[in-house]
Short mmCIF file of C-alpha atoms in Angstrom, two decimals:
data_model
loop_
_atom_site.label_atom_id
_atom_site.label_comp_id
_atom_site.label_asym_id
_atom_site.label_seq_id
_atom_site.Cartn_x
_atom_site.Cartn_y
_atom_site.Cartn_z
CA UNK K 1 -110.99 -41.89 -92.24
CA UNK K 2 -108.68 -40.72 -94.99
CA UNK K 3 -106.35 -37.90 -94.22
CA UNK K 4 -107.75 -34.53 -95.62
CA UNK K 5 -106.83 -30.89 -95.68
CA UNK K 6 -108.46 -28.75 -92.91
CA UNK K 7 -111.85 -27.21 -93.91
CA UNK K 8 -114.00 -24.44 -92.69
CA UNK K 9 -114.78 -24.41 -88.98
CA UNK K 10 -118.47 -25.09 -89.53
CA UNK K 11 -117.72 -28.11 -91.74
CA UNK K 12 -115.15 -29.54 -89.28
CA UNK K 13 -117.83 -29.15 -86.50
CA UNK K 14 -120.41 -30.95 -88.52
CA UNK K 15 -118.01 -33.77 -89.23
CA UNK K 16 -117.34 -34.13 -85.45
CA UNK K 17 -121.08 -34.05 -84.75
CA UNK K 18 -121.65 -36.84 -87.19
CA UNK K 19 -118.86 -38.96 -85.67
CA UNK K 20 -120.23 -38.47 -82.21
CA UNK K 21 -123.69 -39.40 -83.44
CA UNK K 22 -122.31 -42.60 -84.99
CA UNK K 23 -120.63 -43.47 -81.74
CA UNK K 24 -123.76 -42.98 -79.70
CA UNK K 25 -125.76 -45.11 -82.06
CA UNK K 26 -123.21 -47.99 -82.03
CA UNK K 27 -123.06 -47.95 -78.25
CA UNK K 28 -126.95 -48.21 -78.11
CA UNK K 29 -126.99 -51.01 -80.73
CA UNK K 30 -124.39 -52.94 -78.62
CA UNK K 31 -126.41 -52.56 -75.44
CA UNK K 32 -129.57 -54.00 -77.17
CA UNK K 33 -127.54 -56.81 -78.68
CA UNK K 34 -126.21 -57.78 -75.34
CA UNK K 35 -129.71 -57.85 -73.82
CA UNK K 36 -130.89 -60.15 -76.61
CA UNK K 37 -127.97 -62.50 -76.20
CA UNK K 38 -128.82 -62.98 -72.62
CA UNK K 39 -132.27 -64.45 -73.58
CA UNK K 40 -130.78 -66.73 -76.35
CA UNK K 41 -127.75 -68.34 -74.72
CA UNK K 42 -129.21 -70.79 -72.29
CA UNK K 43 -125.87 -72.51 -71.48
CA UNK K 44 -124.16 -69.18 -70.87
CA UNK K 45 -127.07 -67.34 -69.19
CA UNK K 46 -125.09 -66.17 -66.19
CA UNK K 47 -122.16 -64.82 -68.22
CA UNK K 48 -124.34 -63.25 -70.75
CA UNK K 49 -126.42 -61.58 -68.09
CA UNK K 50 -123.29 -60.16 -66.43
CA UNK K 51 -121.99 -59.03 -69.75
CA UNK K 52 -125.25 -57.53 -70.77
CA UNK K 53 -125.47 -55.54 -67.44
CA UNK K 54 -122.04 -54.31 -67.74
CA UNK K 55 -122.44 -53.38 -71.36
CA UNK K 56 -125.72 -51.59 -70.71
CA UNK K 57 -124.28 -49.54 -67.95
CA UNK K 58 -121.22 -48.62 -69.89
CA UNK K 59 -123.32 -47.80 -72.95
CA UNK K 60 -125.70 -45.68 -71.01
CA UNK K 61 -122.98 -43.65 -69.41
CA UNK K 62 -121.11 -43.23 -72.76
CA UNK K 63 -124.27 -42.45 -74.70
CA UNK K 64 -125.19 -39.79 -72.10
CA UNK K 65 -121.69 -38.18 -72.22
CA UNK K 66 -121.50 -38.35 -76.05
CA UNK K 67 -125.06 -36.99 -76.42
CA UNK K 68 -124.07 -34.02 -74.29
CA UNK K 69 -120.91 -33.36 -76.39
CA UNK K 70 -122.98 -33.72 -79.58
CA UNK K 71 -125.58 -31.32 -78.37
CA UNK K 72 -122.96 -28.77 -77.24
CA UNK K 73 -120.88 -28.98 -80.50
CA UNK K 74 -124.01 -28.90 -82.58
CA UNK K 75 -125.33 -25.79 -80.80
CA UNK K 76 -122.01 -23.99 -81.19
CA UNK K 77 -122.00 -24.85 -84.78
CA UNK K 78 -125.54 -23.45 -85.25
CA UNK K 79 -124.65 -20.25 -83.30
CA UNK K 80 -121.54 -19.73 -85.38
CA UNK K 81 -123.49 -20.15 -88.64
CA UNK K 82 -126.31 -17.84 -87.45
CA UNK K 83 -123.83 -15.17 -86.30
CA UNK K 84 -122.17 -15.19 -89.79
CA UNK K 85 -125.55 -14.82 -91.56
CA UNK K 86 -126.58 -12.09 -89.13
CA UNK K 87 -123.38 -10.18 -89.77
CA UNK K 88 -123.87 -10.45 -93.55
CA UNK K 89 -127.51 -9.12 -93.29
CA UNK K 90 -126.37 -6.18 -91.16
CA UNK K 91 -123.53 -5.34 -93.44
CA UNK K 92 -125.63 -5.75 -96.60
CA UNK K 93 -128.36 -3.58 -95.06
CA UNK K 94 -125.73 -0.85 -94.29
CA UNK K 95 -124.73 -0.90 -97.95
CA UNK K 96 -128.41 -0.70 -98.83
CA UNK K 97 -128.62 2.59 -97.01
CA UNK K 98 -125.33 3.98 -98.16
CA UNK K 99 -125.77 3.41 -101.86
CA UNK K 100 -128.63 4.56 -104.12
CA UNK K 101 -130.21 1.12 -104.06
CA UNK K 102 -133.45 2.03 -102.14
CA UNK K 103 -135.33 5.03 -100.76
CA UNK K 104 -133.31 4.67 -97.54
CA UNK K 105 -130.37 6.23 -99.36
CA UNK K 106 -132.08 9.55 -98.46
CA UNK K 107 -131.30 8.79 -94.70
CA UNK K 108 -127.63 8.34 -95.53
CA UNK K 109 -127.59 11.67 -97.48
CA UNK K 110 -128.96 13.36 -94.48
CA UNK K 111 -126.27 11.82 -92.23
CA UNK K 112 -123.58 12.86 -94.63
CA UNK K 113 -125.02 16.43 -94.72
CA UNK K 114 -124.88 16.61 -90.91
CA UNK K 115 -121.29 15.52 -90.91
CA UNK K 116 -120.49 18.09 -93.55
CA UNK K 117 -122.18 20.84 -91.63
CA UNK K 118 -119.89 20.27 -88.63
CA UNK K 119 -116.98 21.30 -90.70
CA UNK K 120 -119.02 24.33 -91.72
CA UNK K 121 -119.89 25.30 -88.20
CA UNK K 122 -116.33 25.05 -87.24
CA UNK K 123 -115.48 27.78 -89.71
CA UNK K 124 -117.45 30.30 -87.63
CA UNK K 125 -114.63 32.20 -85.95
CA UNK K 126 -111.99 30.63 -88.32
CA UNK K 127 -108.45 31.86 -88.48
CA UNK K 128 -107.56 33.64 -91.82
CA UNK K 129 -105.08 31.81 -93.98
CA UNK K 130 -102.97 34.88 -94.17
CA UNK K 131 -102.20 34.91 -90.47
CA UNK K 132 -99.15 32.89 -89.45
CA UNK K 133 -99.38 29.97 -87.07
CA UNK K 134 -99.35 31.08 -83.50
CA UNK K 135 -96.24 30.57 -81.30
CA UNK K 136 -96.20 27.58 -79.01
CA UNK K 137 -97.63 28.12 -75.55
CA UNK K 138 -94.95 28.98 -72.98
CA UNK K 139 -96.28 26.84 -70.13
CA UNK K 140 -95.12 23.28 -69.66
CA UNK K 141 -97.27 20.58 -71.17
CA UNK K 142 -96.92 16.85 -71.70
CA UNK K 143 -97.69 15.31 -75.15
CA UNK K 144 -98.84 11.72 -75.49
CA UNK K 145 -99.06 10.43 -79.10
CA UNK K 146 -101.20 7.48 -80.10
CA UNK K 147 -100.66 5.44 -83.21
CA UNK K 148 -103.05 3.66 -85.33
CA UNK K 149 -103.99 0.27 -86.74
CA UNK K 150 -101.11 -2.06 -87.55
CA UNK K 151 -98.56 0.16 -86.03
CA UNK K 152 -95.62 -0.87 -83.83
CA UNK K 153 -93.02 0.69 -81.50
CA UNK K 154 -90.84 1.58 -84.55
CA UNK K 155 -93.39 2.04 -87.27
CA UNK K 156 -96.17 4.65 -86.56
CA UNK K 157 -97.45 7.53 -88.72
CA UNK K 158 -98.03 9.59 -85.58
CA UNK K 159 -94.26 9.74 -84.89
CA UNK K 160 -94.10 12.24 -87.84
CA UNK K 161 -95.76 14.91 -85.83
CA UNK K 162 -93.39 17.83 -85.23
CA UNK K 163 -93.85 17.88 -81.46
CA UNK K 164 -90.78 20.20 -80.98
CA UNK K 165 -92.34 22.63 -83.36
CA UNK K 166 -95.61 22.53 -81.29
CA UNK K 167 -93.62 23.44 -78.23
CA UNK K 168 -93.00 20.23 -76.37
CA UNK K 169 -89.82 19.42 -74.76
CA UNK K 170 -88.23 15.96 -75.27
CA UNK K 171 -88.64 15.24 -71.58
CA UNK K 172 -92.41 15.88 -71.90
CA UNK K 173 -93.08 13.53 -74.89
CA UNK K 174 -94.31 9.98 -74.76
CA UNK K 175 -95.71 7.48 -77.32
CA UNK K 176 -98.48 5.19 -76.05
CA UNK K 177 -97.51 1.50 -76.12
CA UNK K 178 -100.56 -0.76 -77.00
CA UNK K 179 -98.89 -3.29 -74.74
CA UNK K 180 -99.16 -0.86 -71.80
CA UNK K 181 -97.13 2.15 -70.61
CA UNK K 182 -95.03 4.21 -73.10
CA UNK K 183 -92.69 3.23 -75.89
CA UNK K 184 -89.03 3.38 -74.78
CA UNK K 185 -86.78 5.40 -76.94
CA UNK K 186 -89.46 7.90 -77.97
CA UNK K 187 -89.29 11.15 -75.87
CA UNK K 188 -87.77 11.24 -72.37
CA UNK K 189 -90.74 11.37 -70.10
CA UNK K 190 -89.95 9.69 -66.86
CA UNK K 191 -91.86 8.08 -64.05
CA UNK K 192 -94.01 5.82 -66.08
CA UNK K 193 -93.57 2.17 -67.14
CA UNK K 194 -92.19 1.44 -70.61
CA UNK K 195 -92.87 -1.51 -73.10
CA UNK K 196 -92.54 -2.16 -76.77
CA UNK K 197 -95.46 -3.30 -78.84
CA UNK K 198 -96.16 -4.98 -82.17
CA UNK K 199 -99.00 -4.99 -84.67
CA UNK K 200 -100.66 -7.72 -82.83
CA UNK K 201 -101.03 -5.49 -79.83
CA UNK K 202 -102.18 -2.55 -81.80
CA UNK K 203 -104.94 -4.76 -83.62
CA UNK K 204 -106.44 -6.08 -80.43
CA UNK K 205 -109.73 -5.16 -78.75
CA UNK K 206 -110.07 -1.33 -78.76
CA UNK K 207 -111.67 -1.29 -75.38
CA UNK K 208 -108.68 -2.99 -73.82
CA UNK K 209 -106.42 -0.46 -75.63
CA UNK K 210 -108.46 2.36 -74.28
CA UNK K 211 -108.15 1.04 -70.79
CA UNK K 212 -104.32 0.82 -71.18
CA UNK K 213 -104.20 4.34 -72.45
CA UNK K 214 -106.16 5.53 -69.50
CA UNK K 215 -103.85 3.73 -67.12
CA UNK K 216 -100.92 5.54 -68.87
CA UNK K 217 -102.52 8.85 -68.42
CA UNK K 218 -103.13 8.10 -64.67
CA UNK K 219 -99.45 7.19 -64.24
CA UNK K 220 -98.33 10.36 -65.90
CA UNK K 221 -100.60 12.35 -63.71
CA UNK K 222 -99.14 10.71 -60.66
CA UNK K 223 -95.60 11.13 -61.73
CA UNK K 224 -96.16 14.74 -62.94
CA UNK K 225 -99.07 16.16 -60.84
CA UNK K 226 -100.54 19.38 -62.13
CA UNK K 227 -98.91 19.22 -65.50
CA UNK K 228 -101.62 19.50 -68.38
CA UNK K 229 -101.64 16.52 -70.76
CA UNK K 230 -102.33 16.78 -74.53
CA UNK K 231 -103.20 13.64 -76.52
CA UNK K 232 -102.50 13.68 -80.32
CA UNK K 233 -103.79 10.51 -82.01
CA UNK K 234 -103.61 9.31 -85.60
CA UNK K 235 -106.28 7.12 -87.30
CA UNK K 236 -107.47 4.34 -84.98
CA UNK K 237 -105.58 6.03 -82.11
CA UNK K 238 -108.33 8.76 -82.07
CA UNK K 239 -110.90 6.08 -81.29
CA UNK K 240 -108.67 4.51 -78.59
CA UNK K 241 -108.22 8.02 -77.05
CA UNK K 242 -111.87 8.77 -76.88
CA UNK K 243 -112.49 5.42 -75.20
CA UNK K 244 -109.80 6.22 -72.65
CA UNK K 245 -111.28 9.66 -71.88
CA UNK K 246 -114.94 9.07 -71.68
CA UNK K 247 -116.45 8.57 -68.29
CA UNK K 248 -113.16 9.62 -66.53
CA UNK K 249 -113.57 9.67 -62.69
CA UNK K 250 -113.48 12.98 -60.79
CA UNK K 251 -109.92 13.87 -59.87
CA UNK K 252 -108.38 12.09 -62.86
CA UNK K 253 -105.41 13.82 -64.45
CA UNK K 254 -106.56 16.66 -66.70
CA UNK K 255 -106.33 16.22 -70.46
CA UNK K 256 -106.25 19.76 -71.95
CA UNK K 257 -106.43 18.90 -75.62
CA UNK K 258 -107.30 15.88 -77.71
CA UNK K 259 -106.32 16.15 -81.45
CA UNK K 260 -107.23 13.35 -83.78
CA UNK K 261 -105.82 13.03 -87.17
CA UNK K 262 -107.80 11.21 -89.86
CA UNK K 263 -109.59 9.10 -87.10
CA UNK K 264 -112.59 6.86 -88.18
CA UNK K 265 -115.00 8.31 -85.61
CA UNK K 266 -117.83 6.95 -87.77
CA UNK K 267 -115.90 3.82 -89.00
CA UNK K 268 -114.07 3.39 -92.26
CA UNK K 269 -115.45 2.24 -95.49
CA UNK K 270 -112.46 -0.10 -96.10
CA UNK K 271 -113.16 -1.66 -92.63
CA UNK K 272 -116.82 -2.22 -93.49
CA UNK K 273 -115.77 -3.95 -96.80
CA UNK K 274 -113.28 -6.03 -94.91
CA UNK K 275 -116.00 -7.13 -92.49
CA UNK K 276 -118.36 -8.29 -95.25
CA UNK K 277 -115.60 -10.09 -97.10
CA UNK K 278 -114.56 -11.79 -93.80
CA UNK K 279 -118.00 -13.46 -93.43
CA UNK K 280 -117.04 -15.77 -96.29
CA UNK K 281 -114.62 -18.67 -96.49
CA UNK K 282 -112.79 -17.11 -99.41
CA UNK K 283 -112.50 -13.82 -97.67
CA UNK K 284 -111.43 -15.44 -94.35
CA UNK K 285 -108.61 -17.15 -96.21
CA UNK K 286 -107.57 -13.99 -97.86
CA UNK K 287 -107.54 -12.13 -94.47
CA UNK K 288 -105.47 -14.84 -93.00
CA UNK K 289 -102.96 -14.77 -95.87
CA UNK K 290 -102.57 -11.04 -95.72
CA UNK K 291 -102.02 -11.06 -91.98
CA UNK K 292 -99.18 -13.57 -92.43
CA UNK K 293 -97.51 -11.86 -95.43
CA UNK K 294 -97.27 -8.42 -93.80
CA UNK K 295 -96.31 -9.58 -90.34
CA UNK K 296 -99.84 -8.90 -89.00
CA UNK K 297 -99.98 -5.11 -89.61
CA UNK K 298 -102.94 -5.48 -91.91
CA UNK K 299 -104.65 -8.49 -90.17
CA UNK K 300 -108.17 -8.10 -91.36
CA UNK K 301 -109.46 -10.77 -89.11
CA UNK K 302 -108.28 -8.92 -85.85
CA UNK K 303 -110.63 -7.52 -83.33
CA UNK K 304 -109.68 -3.96 -84.09
CA UNK K 305 -110.49 -4.36 -87.78
CA UNK K 306 -113.92 -5.56 -86.92
CA UNK K 307 -114.43 -2.67 -84.37
CA UNK K 308 -113.53 -0.08 -87.09
CA UNK K 309 -116.44 -1.00 -89.35
CA UNK K 310 -119.29 1.44 -89.78
CA UNK K 311 -121.59 -1.12 -88.07
CA UNK K 312 -119.35 -1.49 -84.97
CA UNK K 313 -121.04 -1.41 -81.59
CA UNK K 314 -117.89 0.23 -80.11
CA UNK K 315 -118.24 3.24 -82.51
CA UNK K 316 -121.97 3.36 -81.98
CA UNK K 317 -121.65 3.58 -78.21
CA UNK K 318 -119.01 6.40 -78.61
CA UNK K 319 -121.13 8.28 -81.06
CA UNK K 320 -124.11 8.14 -78.71
CA UNK K 321 -121.97 9.43 -75.74
CA UNK K 322 -120.66 12.92 -75.02
CA UNK K 323 -117.22 14.17 -75.44
CA UNK K 324 -114.98 14.21 -72.35
CA UNK K 325 -115.77 17.36 -70.28
CA UNK K 326 -113.03 19.92 -69.79
CA UNK K 327 -111.05 18.70 -72.98
CA UNK K 328 -110.90 20.66 -76.15
CA UNK K 329 -111.32 18.21 -78.92
CA UNK K 330 -110.19 18.88 -82.49
CA UNK K 331 -110.62 16.51 -85.36
CA UNK K 332 -108.32 17.01 -88.47
CA UNK K 333 -109.27 15.21 -91.78
CA UNK K 334 -107.63 15.17 -95.27
CA UNK K 335 -110.12 15.78 -98.05
CA UNK K 336 -108.41 13.13 -100.24
CA UNK K 337 -107.98 10.52 -97.54
CA UNK K 338 -108.56 7.11 -99.07
CA UNK K 339 -108.30 5.08 -95.81
CA UNK K 340 -110.60 7.08 -93.66
CA UNK K 341 -112.65 9.39 -95.77
CA UNK K 342 -112.95 12.98 -94.45
CA UNK K 343 -116.63 12.93 -93.56
CA UNK K 344 -116.02 9.80 -91.37
CA UNK K 345 -113.75 11.94 -89.20
CA UNK K 346 -116.46 14.40 -88.43
CA UNK K 347 -117.14 14.58 -84.67
CA UNK K 348 -120.11 16.21 -83.00
CA UNK K 349 -119.15 18.72 -80.46
CA UNK K 350 -115.52 19.03 -81.56
CA UNK K 351 -113.63 21.59 -83.77
CA UNK K 352 -113.61 19.93 -87.17
CA UNK K 353 -110.97 20.98 -89.70
CA UNK K 354 -110.49 19.63 -93.20
CA UNK K 355 -107.18 20.20 -95.00
CA UNK K 356 -106.65 20.12 -98.75
CA UNK K 357 -104.29 17.08 -98.70
CA UNK K 358 -104.66 14.53 -101.56
CA UNK K 359 -102.87 11.64 -103.08
CA UNK K 360 -102.68 7.87 -102.52
CA UNK K 361 -100.76 8.25 -99.16
CA UNK K 362 -102.83 11.18 -97.71
CA UNK K 363 -103.79 9.22 -94.68
CA UNK K 364 -100.24 8.35 -93.93
CA UNK K 365 -98.75 11.73 -94.78
CA UNK K 366 -101.34 13.75 -92.73
CA UNK K 367 -99.64 13.66 -89.41
CA UNK K 368 -96.35 15.11 -90.66
CA UNK K 369 -97.83 17.57 -93.16
CA UNK K 370 -97.48 21.35 -92.70
CA UNK K 371 -101.22 21.73 -93.18
CA UNK K 372 -102.00 19.46 -90.23
CA UNK K 373 -99.22 21.11 -88.13
CA UNK K 374 -100.85 24.48 -88.72
CA UNK K 375 -104.19 23.24 -87.59
CA UNK K 376 -102.68 21.60 -84.42
CA UNK K 377 -100.97 24.86 -83.57
CA UNK K 378 -104.20 26.73 -83.91
CA UNK K 379 -106.02 24.15 -81.77
CA UNK K 380 -103.44 24.23 -79.01
CA UNK K 381 -103.65 28.07 -78.89
CA UNK K 382 -107.45 27.86 -78.68
CA UNK K 383 -108.05 29.47 -82.06
CA UNK K 384 -110.43 28.35 -84.86
CA UNK K 385 -109.29 26.33 -87.85
CA UNK K 386 -107.91 27.96 -91.05
CA UNK K 387 -110.63 29.71 -92.99
CA UNK K 388 -111.33 27.80 -96.19
CA UNK K 389 -114.10 27.28 -98.73
CA UNK K 390 -115.04 23.66 -98.12
CA UNK K 391 -117.82 22.94 -100.74
CA UNK K 392 -115.40 21.41 -103.16
CA UNK K 393 -113.51 19.44 -100.44
CA UNK K 394 -116.74 18.10 -99.05
CA UNK K 395 -117.88 16.97 -102.56
CA UNK K 396 -114.58 15.21 -103.16
CA UNK K 397 -114.73 13.39 -99.90
CA UNK K 398 -118.37 12.40 -100.45
CA UNK K 399 -117.51 11.02 -103.92
CA UNK K 400 -114.49 8.99 -102.48
CA UNK K 401 -116.75 7.52 -99.86
CA UNK K 402 -119.58 6.65 -102.35
CA UNK K 403 -117.00 5.00 -104.65
CA UNK K 404 -115.55 2.90 -101.78
CA UNK K 405 -118.97 1.77 -100.77
CA UNK K 406 -119.67 0.58 -104.17
CA UNK K 407 -116.28 -1.28 -104.38
CA UNK K 408 -116.88 -2.73 -100.85
CA UNK K 409 -120.26 -4.15 -101.71
CA UNK K 410 -118.85 -5.59 -105.02
CA UNK K 411 -116.03 -7.27 -103.05
CA UNK K 412 -118.39 -8.67 -100.51
CA UNK K 413 -120.86 -9.99 -103.03
CA UNK K 414 -117.95 -11.38 -105.13
CA UNK K 415 -116.72 -13.30 -102.11
CA UNK K 416 -120.19 -14.64 -101.37
CA UNK K 417 -120.51 -15.84 -105.03
CA UNK K 418 -117.09 -17.51 -104.93
CA UNK K 419 -118.18 -19.37 -101.70
CA UNK K 420 -121.21 -20.65 -103.46
CA UNK K 421 -118.90 -22.15 -106.20
CA UNK K 422 -116.60 -23.93 -103.76
CA UNK K 423 -116.81 -27.71 -103.77
CA UNK K 424 -118.61 -29.10 -100.77
CA UNK K 425 -117.00 -32.10 -98.98
CA UNK K 426 -119.32 -34.46 -96.99
CA UNK K 427 -117.79 -36.45 -94.12
CA UNK K 428 -117.32 -40.13 -95.03
CA UNK K 429 -120.10 -42.01 -93.25
CA UNK K 430 -119.71 -45.69 -92.34
CA UNK K 431 -122.79 -47.62 -93.55
CA UNK K 432 -124.73 -49.50 -90.88
CA UNK K 433 -123.49 -53.02 -90.14
CA UNK K 434 -120.66 -54.89 -88.43
CA UNK K 435 -117.34 -53.08 -87.93
CA UNK K 436 -114.58 -54.85 -89.91
CA UNK K 437 -112.31 -56.95 -87.55
CA UNK K 438 -114.96 -56.92 -84.73
CA UNK K 439 -117.46 -59.68 -83.55
CA UNK K 440 -120.74 -59.19 -85.35
CA UNK K 441 -123.49 -57.68 -83.18
CA UNK K 442 -125.56 -60.34 -81.40
CA UNK K 443 -122.89 -62.98 -81.57
CA UNK K 444 -122.45 -64.66 -78.20
CA UNK K 445 -119.29 -64.51 -76.12
CA UNK K 446 -118.25 -68.05 -75.17
CA UNK K 447 -118.37 -68.74 -71.45
CA UNK K 448 -115.15 -68.04 -69.55
CA UNK K 449 -113.69 -65.91 -72.27
CA UNK K 450 -114.47 -62.54 -70.81
#
């Protein structure tokens, strides 16, 4: 066949299935032709009979093998196509609920109200804004910071947290490595393995990342028995931290505080849009291109990107479970966060704080901001969040989320429309008949020429 550019996976599979089907058909035709030749060639009956028998056995074996391969490849192609269509239906249904397109939008409004009320309930027993931040606790504590999506050993927003200002000594500080252990060169915590990591590690399966963080916490507990551990996580890191802390076995090292900063506990609107766009050929190409251009830090086709969608099974399981017992959990959100809108950081059972931080880079700036530092200091001291009137902040966060949902649906539908306009290439099919350069079917093989 002529050389051609690589096509979509489903198209490549269809071409391969067609090729296998042609081979099976040709083998069966040859077997029948050999049997016919045995009856016609009287002067070469013995040779023809032997040839026909060999050909029939070979054809039967090849036909069975190829038929199995064709069935397997065909089923995989069907499953891949069905999975894509199902994902599209789930994501479109999600937008149908989150946008005023149907009566189900009322359900989404109720969910948003519940998330907003969590911030309001956390204001009960709040700390007046006029009171200065409390001093750092005097007892020894270990801080483990967890970075977010697309981070690396050198580039991570959570590294901006002022750990010294929060009372942690350099010898008691560690950054979690998504490849396992802690990042070398950040803090001086000893007794645990070290390892660098890149965006590809950070963007892997979140469950595996949670298991690696849990292993690091166990190693820290073994090397520093009895010392309380605090986990401070930014963005995706908050999800990874929860995965590490839920269902901890009895006797596991104690984690006193878990503080999450702009974490998508209910998914991220931008991740949902990315998931819908990724179900199309055009979107898949765009995701692959972005992953190459930025060195993989924004790889929209990665496992973590899919698991941060609002329809993610990982987040659904976390939302259905309880927070880790014995750990004080605090979720801090920025009202103007465009990456993870504030209401998506709301967490049932936790202390929820929303700070008046705005701007295009609010999500990135949150860990190093004075506003977040105050809320972290209050949380570590066991105090309530800063007293604030939240009605305007909640309204702003809700409007941002609604706008991002509209843009996400438009991007997904646009990608689907572009897919429908792409030219479709059918595999070149050889018409029935003799193969050029080969003996025509049914032509006898002269005796003694085998």
